[in-house]
Coordinates of C-alpha atoms in Angstrom, one line a residue:
M1200 CA 117.6 105.1 162.1
D1201 CA 115.6 102.3 160.1
V1202 CA 117.7 101.8 157.3
V1203 CA 121.1 103.3 156.2
I1204 CA 122.0 102.7 152.5
V1205 CA 125.8 103.0 151.8
G1206 CA 126.1 104.0 148.2
G1207 CA 124.3 106.6 146.2
G1208 CA 124.5 105.1 142.8
P1209 CA 121.5 103.8 140.8
N1210 CA 120.9 100.8 143.1
G1211 CA 121.4 102.7 146.3
M1212 CA 118.8 105.2 145.0
M1213 CA 116.2 102.8 143.8
L1214 CA 116.3 101.1 147.0
A1215 CA 115.6 104.4 148.8
C1216 CA 112.7 105.0 146.6
E1217 CA 111.2 101.4 147.1
L1218 CA 111.8 101.8 151.1
A1219 CA 110.0 105.2 151.0
L1220 CA 107.0 103.8 149.1
G1221 CA 107.0 101.2 151.9
G1222 CA 106.5 103.9 154.5
V1223 CA 110.3 103.7 155.7
R1224 CA 112.6 106.9 155.6
P1225 CA 115.9 105.8 154.8
I1226 CA 119.4 107.7 154.8
V1227 CA 121.7 107.2 151.9
L1228 CA 125.3 107.8 152.4
E1229 CA 127.4 108.7 149.3
R1230 CA 131.1 109.4 149.4
S1231 CA 131.3 111.6 146.5
T1232 CA 130.0 115.2 147.0
E1233 CA 128.5 115.6 143.4
P1234 CA 126.7 113.2 141.3
S1235 CA 129.2 111.6 138.9
E1236 CA 128.8 112.6 135.1
E1237 CA 131.4 110.0 134.1
P1238 CA 129.9 108.0 131.4
R1239 CA 129.5 104.4 132.4
S1240 CA 126.4 102.1 131.5
N1241 CA 124.2 103.3 128.7
G1242 CA 120.7 101.7 129.4
L1243 CA 118.7 99.1 130.7
V1244 CA 117.6 95.6 129.1
G1245 CA 115.2 93.1 129.9
Q1246 CA 112.5 92.6 132.7
V1247 CA 113.9 95.8 134.7
V1248 CA 112.4 98.1 131.9
R1249 CA 109.0 96.6 132.6
M1250 CA 109.6 97.2 136.4
V1251 CA 110.9 100.7 135.6
D1252 CA 107.3 101.2 133.8
R1253 CA 105.6 100.0 136.9
R1254 CA 107.0 102.7 138.8
G1255 CA 106.0 105.3 136.5
L1256 CA 109.5 106.2 135.4
F1257 CA 109.5 104.9 132.1
E1258 CA 108.2 107.9 130.2
R1259 CA 110.6 110.2 132.0
L1260 CA 113.5 108.2 131.4
S1261 CA 112.9 107.3 127.8
D1262 CA 111.6 110.9 127.0
R1263 CA 108.7 109.5 125.0
P1264 CA 105.1 108.8 125.7
G1265 CA 103.4 105.4 126.0
P1266 CA 104.5 102.3 127.8
P1267 CA 107.7 100.3 126.7
Q1268 CA 107.4 98.0 123.6
P1269 CA 109.1 94.8 123.3
N1270 CA 112.1 94.6 120.9
S1271 CA 110.9 92.5 118.1
G1272 CA 114.0 93.3 115.9
Y1273 CA 117.3 92.0 116.7
F1274 CA 119.5 91.8 119.7
M1275 CA 122.9 90.2 120.2
F1276 CA 124.5 87.2 121.8
A1277 CA 128.2 86.7 121.8
A1278 CA 128.3 89.2 118.8
M1279 CA 125.8 87.0 116.9
P1280 CA 122.2 88.4 115.7
L1281 CA 119.6 87.2 117.9
D1282 CA 116.5 87.5 115.5
L1283 CA 113.7 88.3 117.9
G1284 CA 111.4 88.4 114.8
L1285 CA 111.2 84.6 114.9
L1286 CA 109.2 84.9 118.2
D1287 CA 105.5 85.5 118.7
D1288 CA 106.2 87.8 121.8
S1289 CA 109.7 88.9 122.4
P1290 CA 110.6 89.1 126.2
L1291 CA 113.3 91.7 125.5
Y1292 CA 112.6 95.6 126.4
N1293 CA 115.3 98.2 125.7
L1294 CA 115.7 101.7 127.5
P1295 CA 118.8 103.5 126.2
V1296 CA 119.5 106.0 129.1
P1297 CA 122.9 107.4 130.6
E1298 CA 123.6 106.0 134.1
S1299 CA 124.3 109.8 135.1
T1300 CA 120.5 110.5 133.9
L1301 CA 119.3 107.2 135.8
V1302 CA 121.0 108.4 139.0
R1303 CA 119.6 112.0 138.9
V1304 CA 116.1 110.9 138.3
L1305 CA 116.2 108.1 141.0
A1306 CA 117.7 110.8 143.3
E1307 CA 115.2 113.3 142.7
R1308 CA 112.4 110.8 143.4
A1309 CA 114.1 109.5 146.6
A1310 CA 114.1 113.1 147.8
A1311 CA 110.6 113.8 146.8
L1312 CA 109.4 110.6 148.7
G1313 CA 111.4 111.5 152.1
A1314 CA 114.6 110.0 151.8
E1315 CA 117.8 111.6 153.2
I1316 CA 120.6 111.9 150.8
R1317 CA 124.0 112.7 152.5
R1318 CA 126.7 113.5 150.1
G1319 CA 130.3 113.6 151.1
H1320 CA 129.6 111.1 153.9
E1321 CA 131.9 108.0 153.8
L1322 CA 131.4 104.7 155.7
T1323 CA 134.7 104.0 157.9
G1324 CA 133.5 101.6 160.5
L1325 CA 130.4 99.0 160.8
A1326 CA 129.7 96.6 163.9
Q1327 CA 126.5 94.8 164.4
D1328 CA 124.7 93.1 167.3
D1329 CA 121.2 91.5 167.8
D1330 CA 119.6 94.8 168.0
G1331 CA 121.1 96.8 165.2
V1332 CA 124.2 98.1 163.6
A1333 CA 126.7 100.8 164.5
L1334 CA 128.2 102.9 161.8
T1335 CA 131.2 105.3 161.8
V1336 CA 130.8 107.8 159.2
R1337 CA 133.3 110.4 158.0
G1338 CA 131.6 113.6 157.0
P1339 CA 132.4 116.3 154.6
A1340 CA 134.5 118.3 157.2
G1341 CA 136.6 115.3 157.9
R1342 CA 134.8 114.6 161.4
D1343 CA 133.7 111.2 162.2
Y1344 CA 130.2 110.7 163.7
E1345 CA 128.0 107.7 164.6
L1346 CA 124.9 106.3 163.2
R1347 CA 122.8 103.5 165.0
T1348 CA 120.4 101.7 162.6
R1349 CA 118.4 98.7 162.5
Y1350 CA 119.5 97.6 159.1
V1351 CA 122.5 98.4 156.7
V1352 CA 122.5 97.7 152.8
G1353 CA 125.6 98.0 151.0
A1354 CA 125.2 99.5 147.4
D1355 CA 128.6 100.5 147.3
G1356 CA 130.1 98.7 144.3
A1357 CA 132.5 95.9 143.7
H1358 CA 135.0 96.9 146.2
S1359 CA 132.1 97.2 148.8
P1360 CA 133.4 98.3 152.1
V1361 CA 130.2 97.1 153.7
R1362 CA 130.6 93.6 152.4
K1363 CA 134.1 93.5 153.6
A1364 CA 133.4 95.1 157.0
A1365 CA 130.7 92.5 157.4
G1366 CA 133.2 89.6 156.4
I1367 CA 131.2 88.4 153.5
G1368 CA 133.4 86.4 151.0
F1369 CA 133.4 87.4 147.2
P1370 CA 134.6 84.3 145.3
G1371 CA 134.9 84.0 141.6
V1372 CA 137.3 84.2 138.7
T1373 CA 139.3 87.1 137.5
Y1374 CA 140.2 87.0 133.8
D1375 CA 143.5 88.7 132.9
R1376 CA 143.8 87.9 129.2
T1377 CA 141.4 90.6 127.7
T1378 CA 142.0 94.3 127.2
S1379 CA 139.0 96.3 126.5
R1380 CA 138.9 99.8 125.0
T1381 CA 136.2 102.3 124.7
A1382 CA 135.7 105.9 123.3
H1383 CA 133.2 108.4 122.2
A1384 CA 134.2 109.2 118.8
V1385 CA 133.1 110.8 115.5
V1386 CA 133.2 108.9 112.2
P1387 CA 132.8 110.5 108.7
H1388 CA 129.2 110.9 107.7
D1389 CA 129.7 109.3 104.3
R1390 CA 130.7 106.1 106.2
L1391 CA 127.1 105.6 107.6
D1392 CA 124.4 103.9 105.9
P1393 CA 121.3 106.1 105.9
T1394 CA 118.8 103.4 105.9
T1395 CA 120.2 100.7 108.3
G1396 CA 122.7 103.1 110.3
A1397 CA 125.4 100.7 109.8
L1398 CA 129.0 102.1 109.9
E1399 CA 130.5 101.0 106.5
V1400 CA 134.1 99.5 106.9
P1401 CA 135.6 99.2 103.5
G1402 CA 137.7 95.8 103.5
H1403 CA 135.5 94.5 106.3
G1404 CA 131.9 95.2 105.7
P1405 CA 129.1 96.9 107.6
V1406 CA 128.9 96.9 111.2
L1407 CA 125.5 97.3 112.3
P1408 CA 124.7 99.6 115.3
F1409 CA 124.7 97.9 118.6
L1410 CA 125.6 94.4 117.0
P1411 CA 129.2 93.7 118.1
V1412 CA 131.5 92.0 115.7
R1413 CA 133.8 89.4 116.5
T1414 CA 136.8 88.3 114.4
A1415 CA 139.5 85.9 115.2
R1416 CA 141.7 88.8 116.5
G1417 CA 139.2 90.6 118.8
G1418 CA 136.0 92.2 119.0
F1419 CA 134.5 95.6 117.8
S1420 CA 131.3 97.5 118.2
Y1421 CA 129.7 100.6 117.1
A1422 CA 126.9 102.1 119.1
P1423 CA 125.1 105.4 118.2
L1424 CA 123.5 106.2 121.4
P1425 CA 120.8 109.0 121.6
G1426 CA 122.0 112.3 122.7
L1427 CA 125.6 111.3 122.8
P1428 CA 128.5 110.9 120.4
P1429 CA 128.7 107.3 119.0
L1430 CA 130.5 104.7 121.3
V1431 CA 133.3 102.6 119.6
A1432 CA 134.8 99.7 121.5
T1433 CA 137.2 97.0 121.1
V1434 CA 138.3 93.8 123.1
E1435 CA 141.7 92.0 122.4
W1436 CA 143.3 89.1 123.8
D1437 CA 147.0 88.7 125.1
Q1438 CA 147.9 92.2 123.7
P1439 CA 150.1 94.0 126.0
A1440 CA 148.5 97.5 127.2
S1441 CA 150.5 100.7 128.4
G1442 CA 150.0 101.7 131.9
E1443 CA 149.5 105.2 130.4
P1444 CA 146.0 106.6 129.9
L1445 CA 144.2 105.5 126.7
T1446 CA 145.0 107.9 123.6
F1447 CA 142.9 108.2 120.5
D1448 CA 145.8 106.9 118.6
E1449 CA 145.8 103.7 120.6
M1450 CA 142.2 103.4 120.0
R1451 CA 142.5 103.7 116.4
D1452 CA 145.4 101.1 116.4
S1453 CA 143.1 98.8 118.1
I1454 CA 140.5 98.9 115.9
T1455 CA 142.9 98.4 112.9
R1456 CA 144.3 95.1 114.6
V1457 CA 140.8 93.7 115.3
L1458 CA 139.2 94.6 112.0
G1459 CA 142.3 94.3 109.8
V1460 CA 141.6 97.6 108.1
E1461 CA 141.7 101.4 109.4
V1462 CA 138.6 103.2 110.4
P1463 CA 138.8 106.9 110.4
I1464 CA 137.6 108.1 113.9
E1465 CA 138.1 111.6 115.6
P1466 CA 137.6 112.9 119.3
P1467 CA 134.1 114.4 119.5
P1468 CA 133.7 118.1 119.6
G1469 CA 132.8 119.9 123.1
E1470 CA 134.0 119.5 126.7
G1471 CA 132.2 116.2 127.4
P1472 CA 132.5 114.3 129.5
H1473 CA 133.5 111.7 126.9
V1474 CA 134.5 108.2 127.5
L1475 CA 138.2 107.3 126.7
R1476 CA 139.0 104.3 128.8
R1477 CA 140.9 101.0 129.0
I1478 CA 140.0 98.1 131.0
N1479 CA 142.5 95.2 131.6
G1480 CA 140.9 92.0 132.4
G1481 CA 137.6 91.3 134.2
S1482 CA 135.9 89.4 137.0
T1483 CA 133.0 87.3 137.6
R1484 CA 132.3 87.1 141.4
V1485 CA 129.2 86.5 143.6
A1486 CA 128.9 87.2 147.2
D1487 CA 129.0 83.9 149.4
R1488 CA 125.9 85.4 150.9
Y1489 CA 123.6 88.4 150.3
R1490 CA 122.8 88.7 154.0
D1491 CA 124.8 88.7 157.0
G1492 CA 122.5 89.3 160.2
R1493 CA 121.3 93.0 159.7
V1494 CA 123.6 93.7 156.8
F1495 CA 122.5 93.3 152.9
L1496 CA 124.2 93.5 149.8
V1497 CA 122.7 94.7 146.4
G1498 CA 124.0 95.4 142.9
D1499 CA 127.7 95.0 142.3
A1500 CA 128.4 94.7 145.9
A1501 CA 126.7 91.3 145.6
H1502 CA 127.8 90.3 142.1
V1503 CA 130.0 91.3 139.1
F1504 CA 130.3 90.1 135.7
A1505 CA 133.1 89.9 133.0
A1506 CA 130.9 90.0 130.0
G1507 CA 127.2 90.5 129.3
G1508 CA 126.5 94.1 130.7
T1509 CA 123.8 92.5 133.1
G1510 CA 125.1 94.2 136.3
L1511 CA 123.0 97.2 136.5
N1512 CA 119.8 95.3 135.2
L1513 CA 120.2 92.8 138.1
G1514 CA 121.3 95.4 140.6
L1515 CA 118.1 97.5 140.1
Q1516 CA 116.1 94.4 140.5
D1517 CA 117.9 93.4 143.6
A1518 CA 116.7 97.0 145.2
I1519 CA 113.1 96.3 144.1
N1520 CA 113.1 93.0 145.7
L1521 CA 114.7 93.9 148.9
G1522 CA 113.1 97.4 149.5
W1523 CA 109.3 96.1 150.2
K1524 CA 110.7 93.3 152.3
L1525 CA 112.8 95.5 154.5
A1526 CA 109.9 97.8 154.7
A1527 CA 107.5 95.1 155.7
A1528 CA 109.9 94.0 158.4
I1529 CA 110.2 97.3 159.8
R1530 CA 106.6 98.0 159.9
G1531 CA 105.7 95.0 161.7
G1532 CA 104.5 92.9 158.7
A1533 CA 105.6 89.5 157.7
D1534 CA 109.1 88.7 157.8
V1535 CA 110.3 87.5 154.5
L1536 CA 113.8 88.9 154.4
D1537 CA 115.1 85.5 153.9
T1538 CA 113.6 85.1 150.5
Y1539 CA 115.7 88.0 149.3
A1540 CA 118.8 85.7 148.7
A1541 CA 116.9 82.8 148.1
E1542 CA 115.3 84.6 144.9
R1543 CA 117.9 86.8 143.9
R1544 CA 120.9 84.4 144.1
P1545 CA 119.7 81.9 141.4
I1546 CA 119.2 84.8 139.0
A1547 CA 122.7 85.9 139.5
D1548 CA 124.0 82.3 139.2
R1549 CA 122.0 82.3 135.8
A1550 CA 123.7 85.6 134.9
I1551 CA 127.1 83.8 135.5
T1552 CA 126.1 81.2 132.9
Y1553 CA 125.2 84.2 130.3
S1554 CA 128.5 85.7 130.9
Q1555 CA 130.8 82.9 130.6
A1556 CA 128.9 81.5 127.7
Q1557 CA 129.4 84.8 125.8
A1558 CA 133.1 85.2 126.9
A1559 CA 133.7 81.6 125.6
L1560 CA 132.1 82.3 122.3
L1561 CA 133.9 85.5 121.9
S1562 CA 137.4 84.0 122.4
P1563 CA 139.9 84.1 119.6
G1564 CA 140.9 81.0 117.5
D1565 CA 139.7 79.0 114.6
D1566 CA 138.2 76.4 116.8
I1567 CA 135.9 79.0 118.3
T1568 CA 135.1 80.2 114.9
G1569 CA 133.9 76.9 113.8
L1570 CA 131.8 76.7 117.0
R1571 CA 130.2 80.1 116.2
R1572 CA 129.3 79.0 112.7
L1573 CA 127.5 75.8 114.2
F1574 CA 125.9 78.1 116.8
G1575 CA 124.8 80.4 114.2
E1576 CA 122.9 77.7 112.4
L1577 CA 121.2 76.8 115.8
L1578 CA 120.1 80.8 115.8
T1579 CA 118.0 80.3 112.9
R1580 CA 115.6 78.0 115.1
S1581 CA 112.6 79.9 117.1
D1582 CA 113.0 77.6 120.0
V1583 CA 116.8 78.4 120.3
V1584 CA 116.0 82.1 120.0
R1585 CA 113.5 81.7 122.8
V1586 CA 115.8 80.2 125.3
L1587 CA 118.3 82.9 124.7
A1588 CA 116.1 85.8 124.6
D1589 CA 114.7 84.6 127.9
L1590 CA 118.1 84.3 129.2
V1591 CA 119.2 87.7 128.1
A1592 CA 115.9 89.3 129.4
G1593 CA 116.4 87.5 132.6
A1594 CA 112.9 86.1 132.1
D1595 CA 113.7 82.4 132.7
V1596 CA 114.0 82.2 136.4
R1597 CA 110.9 81.6 138.6
H1598 CA 111.0 82.5 142.1
P1599 CA 110.3 79.4 144.7
V1600 CA 106.6 78.9 145.1
G1601 CA 106.3 75.3 146.0
D1602 CA 104.6 72.6 144.4
G1603 CA 101.1 72.8 143.1
A1604 CA 101.2 76.3 142.8
H1605 CA 99.5 78.2 139.9
P1606 CA 101.5 78.4 136.8
L1607 CA 101.7 82.3 137.0
A1608 CA 102.8 82.1 140.8
G1609 CA 106.7 83.1 141.0
W1610 CA 106.6 85.1 137.9
P1611 CA 106.2 88.8 137.2
A1612 CA 102.5 89.8 136.6
P1613 CA 101.4 89.6 133.0
D1614 CA 100.8 92.9 131.0
L1615 CA 97.1 92.9 131.3
T1616 CA 94.7 95.8 130.3
L1617 CA 91.8 95.7 132.9
R1618 CA 88.2 96.9 132.4
T1619 CA 87.4 98.6 135.7
A1620 CA 84.2 100.4 136.7
G1621 CA 86.3 103.7 136.2
G1622 CA 87.5 102.5 132.6
A1623 CA 90.2 100.7 131.1
V1624 CA 93.6 100.9 132.9
R1625 CA 97.0 98.9 132.5
L1626 CA 97.9 96.7 135.3
A1627 CA 101.3 98.5 135.3
E1628 CA 99.5 101.8 136.3
L1629 CA 97.9 100.2 139.2
V1630 CA 101.0 99.0 140.9
R1631 CA 103.1 102.2 141.0
G1632 CA 102.2 102.8 144.7
G1633 CA 104.4 99.7 145.6
T1634 CA 101.8 98.1 147.9
P1635 CA 100.1 94.8 147.6
L1636 CA 97.4 94.2 145.1
L1637 CA 94.5 91.8 144.8
I1638 CA 93.0 91.6 141.1
D1639 CA 89.7 90.2 141.3
L1640 CA 88.7 88.9 137.8
S1641 CA 86.2 86.2 139.1
E1642 CA 82.5 86.2 138.1
R1643 CA 81.1 87.0 141.4
G1644 CA 83.8 89.6 142.1
D1645 CA 83.6 88.9 145.8
L1646 CA 87.2 88.0 146.8
R1647 CA 88.5 89.5 150.2
A1648 CA 91.8 90.3 151.5
D1649 CA 92.2 92.1 154.9
G1650 CA 94.6 94.9 154.6
I1651 CA 95.2 94.5 150.8
E1652 CA 93.8 96.9 148.1
V1653 CA 91.3 95.2 145.8
V1654 CA 90.7 95.8 142.2
R1655 CA 87.8 94.2 140.5
A1656 CA 87.8 94.2 136.8
T1657 CA 87.6 92.0 133.7
A1658 CA 90.5 91.1 131.2
D1659 CA 91.2 89.1 128.2
T1660 CA 92.8 86.1 130.3
D1661 CA 91.7 82.9 131.6
V1662 CA 93.0 83.9 135.0
S1663 CA 90.3 84.6 137.7
A1664 CA 92.3 86.3 140.3
L1665 CA 95.9 87.5 141.0
L1666 CA 97.4 88.5 144.3
L1667 CA 100.6 90.7 143.6
R1668 CA 103.6 91.6 146.0
P1669 CA 104.6 95.2 145.9
D1670 CA 107.4 94.5 143.3
S1671 CA 104.6 93.0 140.9
Y1672 CA 105.4 89.2 141.4
V1673 CA 102.6 86.9 141.6
V1674 CA 102.3 85.1 144.9
W1675 CA 99.0 83.4 144.4
A1676 CA 96.5 83.2 141.2
S1677 CA 93.5 81.2 140.3
S1678 CA 92.0 80.2 136.9
E1679 CA 88.8 78.9 138.7
A1680 CA 85.4 80.5 138.3
R1681 CA 85.1 80.7 142.0
P1682 CA 88.7 81.2 143.5
D1683 CA 89.4 79.3 146.8
Q1684 CA 89.2 82.0 149.4
E1685 CA 91.0 80.0 151.9
E1686 CA 94.0 79.6 149.7
L1687 CA 93.9 83.4 149.2
R1688 CA 93.8 83.9 153.0
I1689 CA 96.9 81.4 153.6
A1690 CA 98.7 83.4 150.8
V1691 CA 98.1 86.9 152.4
E1692 CA 99.2 85.8 155.8
R1693 CA 102.2 84.1 154.4
W1694 CA 103.5 87.1 152.4
F1695 CA 102.0 90.2 154.3
G1696 CA 101.5 89.0 157.6
V1697 CA 98.0 89.6 158.1
P1698 CA 96.8 87.2 161.0
A1699 CA 94.7 84.1 160.2
D1700 CA 91.8 85.3 162.4
A1701 CA 92.0 88.9 161.2

C-alpha cells in the first residue's frame, strides 16, 4: 500500500479525495460499520469554503447554483456582532451543511476517484521502520490482519490511536469550569420575528439567529439551520451537572438560569436523530509534532479547541495541504513533506489565540462585562473588524516563502475571472483537477513550465503570472510585463521536482 488513512470522518475522506486526485489510491480504515448520523458540526466557515468550491463541491453541498458569496452582513466574535458591512471585501464565507452530509458527499467522491473504504476495520497496532509502516487491523469478523504501507495518516479524532501509537504528545490545557448543553428544539411560531428571524424573549429581548448572547450567568444561542429543527445551546460556569443523560427539563432550566426568564421549547417531532447532549469542560491541545517519520496527523488528531468551532475548518485544510504533498512524494516528485507541519502548525497556533480570546470574553463576572463594553466600542472600527474577520476566516496566516517573494506568494490564489481563447472562466474552475497550474497573463504569453499545465489569459489584475500548487496556494508570482523565466524555473523545481536541466 502507498497510504493508509485511519479514520473515515470528513478529514479522512477529504484526504482520500486529494490523494486520488494526485494519482494515489489510498485505503481508508473506519472503525464504525455504518456512517454516523449523529448531529455534530453544522457547517463550514472561512477560507475552507473557497477551497470546497475549488474542488467543485460547493454547489452540491450548498444545494444552490453559483459560487460562494462572501458574508457581508454580520458574524459573531465572543457573542458580539462583527459588522462585516464595514469592510470593502469580506473574507468570511459560510456554508451551512450537516457533518453527516459532508461525510457522505466526500465518501462518494473518494470512492468514485478510486479510494478503497473499509468500514468496520479498527487499527490495533502500528510499528514503523525506515521503509514503511506495519499495521495490525481488526476486521469486521473480529479477525486480525496486517497491512504494510509507505505512509499512515491519523484522521481518527482527538483520542487518536495513531497519535498514541506513534508516541506523539498532545500538550495543552483542559478547562473543567464550563458545562455546555445543546438541543434541537421547537419554539412557538409567535416568538419568531418574521423579518429578522430573531427569537423574541420577553423580559430579555430578541436573540438574533446564529448570534450568541452572553449574560453575567452564561451564554445562549439560537440557530435555525436549514433542513433541521432549530438548535438551542447554553454554556454555564461552575454549575454542577448530573451524570445522567441530558433531559429537556434540564435544558429548559439552563436557559432560564442564563437568560433570567423562561423560553418555551419542546422536543422536535419525528425520530431524528436529534441533538440532546451535555459536555462538561473542554480542551485546547495541539500535537507536539504533526509528523513522526512516516506517520502524519490531520484534524482533531492534531489539534482540538475549547471554543470557536474552528476544528473542522482547519482539519479539511490540513487534508488538502497534505494530500498533494504525499502524492508527489509517492510519485517521485519533489519531497515537500516537511512543509506540511511548517505551514499548518502556525495556523493551529493562531486558532488557539482565537479560541482562548473568545473563552476569556465569554467568561462570567462584572469585570468581563466591562471589558466587553469597551471591546464593543472597538468593533465599530473597520480596521478592528478587518483584523478579527481575517482571524475568524483563517485568512491572516501566510505560508513561509522567504524574503523578497511577490506579495501574493504564500497566500491562496485570488478569485480571478480569466478571459481565455475559449471564453471567460473562473480560476476556481481551473484548479478542480488538483494539479499544479501556471496562469500566464503576461503581454507576450510565452512562459514555459516543464510538466506544468499552462493557461494563457487576460484578467483585471496587475499580476502578470501566477504559479499555483494543487491546493491553490501561490508559490511564485510576477507583476512584471515580462516575468523572469529563470525565477519561474527555480520555483517549479523547488515545488514540483522538475529537474533544472529538463
